Amino acid sequence: MNITCPYCHSESVSRETAHSGNANNLSSMAGAGIGASLAKSFPSPFSPILGGLAGAVIGGLLDSIIQPSKPQQSVTFFHCHNCQRNFN
């Protein structure tokens, strides 16, 4: 069975698969910024680098507790090599 593009009617079509998942590192990045800022305000034993690392770890842990990970889903579609458009 030949599949043709609905836009340009070309037969130069391939089946593609894209994966969509949960790639949210916002909490660990925000935690790193907050940790570095707090470490700057404390006396010298706390380095901003150590504060940033500690904030990133704590932010990542909070993110994994608050937002459970979603399974990765795959989406199948067709790609036309002639007009470079995607379709189902």
mmCIF file of C-alpha atoms in Angstrom:
data_model
loop_
_atom_site.group_PDB
_atom_site.id
_atom_site.type_symbol
_atom_site.label_atom_id
_atom_site.label_comp_id
_atom_site.label_asym_id
_atom_site.label_seq_id
_atom_site.Cartn_x
_atom_site.Cartn_y
_atom_site.Cartn_z
ATOM 1 C CA MET A 1 0.000 0.000 0.000
ATOM 2 C CA ASN A 2 1.544 3.290 -1.097
ATOM 3 C CA ILE A 3 0.955 6.277 1.114
ATOM 4 C CA THR A 4 0.830 9.637 -0.600
ATOM 5 C CA CYS A 5 1.159 13.080 0.917
ATOM 6 C CA PRO A 6 -2.237 14.807 1.228
ATOM 7 C CA TYR A 7 -0.604 18.194 0.519
ATOM 8 C CA CYS A 8 1.566 17.594 -2.577
ATOM 9 C CA HIS A 9 0.508 14.007 -3.479
ATOM 10 C CA SER A 10 4.116 12.800 -3.470
ATOM 11 C CA GLU A 11 4.928 9.150 -2.753
ATOM 12 C CA SER A 12 8.242 10.085 -1.123
ATOM 13 C CA VAL A 13 6.882 9.577 2.386
ATOM 14 C CA SER A 14 8.387 7.939 5.466
ATOM 15 C CA ARG A 15 6.931 6.895 8.797
ATOM 16 C CA GLU A 16 8.433 8.787 11.754
ATOM 17 C CA THR A 17 8.185 8.324 15.513
ATOM 18 C CA ALA A 18 8.544 11.083 18.096
ATOM 19 C CA HIS A 19 8.751 10.573 21.837
ATOM 20 C CA SER A 20 7.094 12.929 24.274
ATOM 21 C CA GLY A 21 7.885 12.703 27.938
ATOM 22 C CA ASN A 22 8.362 14.686 31.089
ATOM 23 C CA ALA A 23 11.614 16.657 30.893
ATOM 24 C CA ASN A 24 11.109 19.242 33.596
ATOM 25 C CA ASN A 25 14.269 20.402 35.366
ATOM 26 C CA LEU A 26 12.819 23.735 36.426
ATOM 27 C CA SER A 27 12.696 22.937 40.155
ATOM 28 C CA SER A 28 16.320 21.825 40.353
ATOM 29 C CA MET A 29 17.443 24.886 38.376
ATOM 30 C CA ALA A 30 15.389 27.173 40.618
ATOM 31 C CA GLY A 31 16.747 25.373 43.672
ATOM 32 C CA ALA A 32 20.314 25.891 42.454
ATOM 33 C CA GLY A 33 19.711 29.625 42.043
ATOM 34 C CA ILE A 34 18.101 29.951 45.444
ATOM 35 C CA GLY A 35 20.859 27.892 47.072
ATOM 36 C CA ALA A 36 23.598 30.017 45.481
ATOM 37 C CA SER A 37 21.846 33.225 46.559
ATOM 38 C CA LEU A 38 21.472 31.999 50.129
ATOM 39 C CA ALA A 39 25.092 30.848 50.236
ATOM 40 C CA LYS A 40 26.264 34.313 49.137
ATOM 41 C CA SER A 41 24.404 35.906 52.053
ATOM 42 C CA PHE A 42 25.955 33.569 54.668
ATOM 43 C CA PRO A 43 29.461 33.945 56.099
ATOM 44 C CA SER A 44 32.504 32.572 54.245
ATOM 45 C CA PRO A 45 32.265 28.818 55.107
ATOM 46 C CA PHE A 46 29.429 28.532 52.574
ATOM 47 C CA SER A 47 30.592 28.793 48.982
ATOM 48 C CA PRO A 48 28.047 29.855 46.322
ATOM 49 C CA ILE A 49 29.049 26.752 44.323
ATOM 50 C CA LEU A 50 28.262 24.451 47.241
ATOM 51 C CA GLY A 51 25.010 26.296 47.848
ATOM 52 C CA GLY A 52 24.071 25.923 44.195
ATOM 53 C CA LEU A 53 24.809 22.190 44.250
ATOM 54 C CA ALA A 54 22.865 21.686 47.465
ATOM 55 C CA GLY A 55 19.956 23.714 46.064
ATOM 56 C CA ALA A 56 19.942 21.664 42.860
ATOM 57 C CA VAL A 57 19.848 18.391 44.796
ATOM 58 C CA ILE A 58 17.090 19.583 47.124
ATOM 59 C CA GLY A 59 15.118 21.067 44.201
ATOM 60 C CA GLY A 60 15.412 17.798 42.264
ATOM 61 C CA LEU A 61 14.219 15.786 45.248
ATOM 62 C CA LEU A 62 11.256 18.095 45.804
ATOM 63 C CA ASP A 63 10.412 17.941 42.097
ATOM 64 C CA SER A 64 10.429 14.135 42.105
ATOM 65 C CA ILE A 65 8.210 14.031 45.192
ATOM 66 C CA ILE A 66 5.715 16.656 44.020
ATOM 67 C CA GLN A 67 5.478 15.691 40.345
ATOM 68 C CA PRO A 68 5.426 11.941 39.693
ATOM 69 C CA SER A 69 7.114 11.006 36.434
ATOM 70 C CA LYS A 70 4.910 10.312 33.456
ATOM 71 C CA PRO A 71 5.641 7.416 31.121
ATOM 72 C CA GLN A 72 7.148 8.355 27.798
ATOM 73 C CA GLN A 73 4.626 8.260 24.951
ATOM 74 C CA SER A 74 5.488 7.705 21.320
ATOM 75 C CA VAL A 75 3.612 9.420 18.506
ATOM 76 C CA THR A 76 3.714 8.006 14.986
ATOM 77 C CA PHE A 77 3.227 10.253 11.958
ATOM 78 C CA PHE A 78 4.274 10.492 8.318
ATOM 79 C CA HIS A 79 6.817 12.923 6.875
ATOM 80 C CA CYS A 80 6.820 14.009 3.233
ATOM 81 C CA HIS A 81 10.336 14.435 1.819
ATOM 82 C CA ASN A 82 9.034 16.545 -1.050
ATOM 83 C CA CYS A 83 7.147 19.333 0.746
ATOM 84 C CA GLN A 84 8.661 18.681 4.235
ATOM 85 C CA ARG A 85 5.270 18.544 5.962
ATOM 86 C CA ASN A 86 4.058 16.076 8.600
ATOM 87 C CA PHE A 87 0.663 14.368 8.584
ATOM 88 C CA ASN A 88 -1.194 11.483 10.258
#
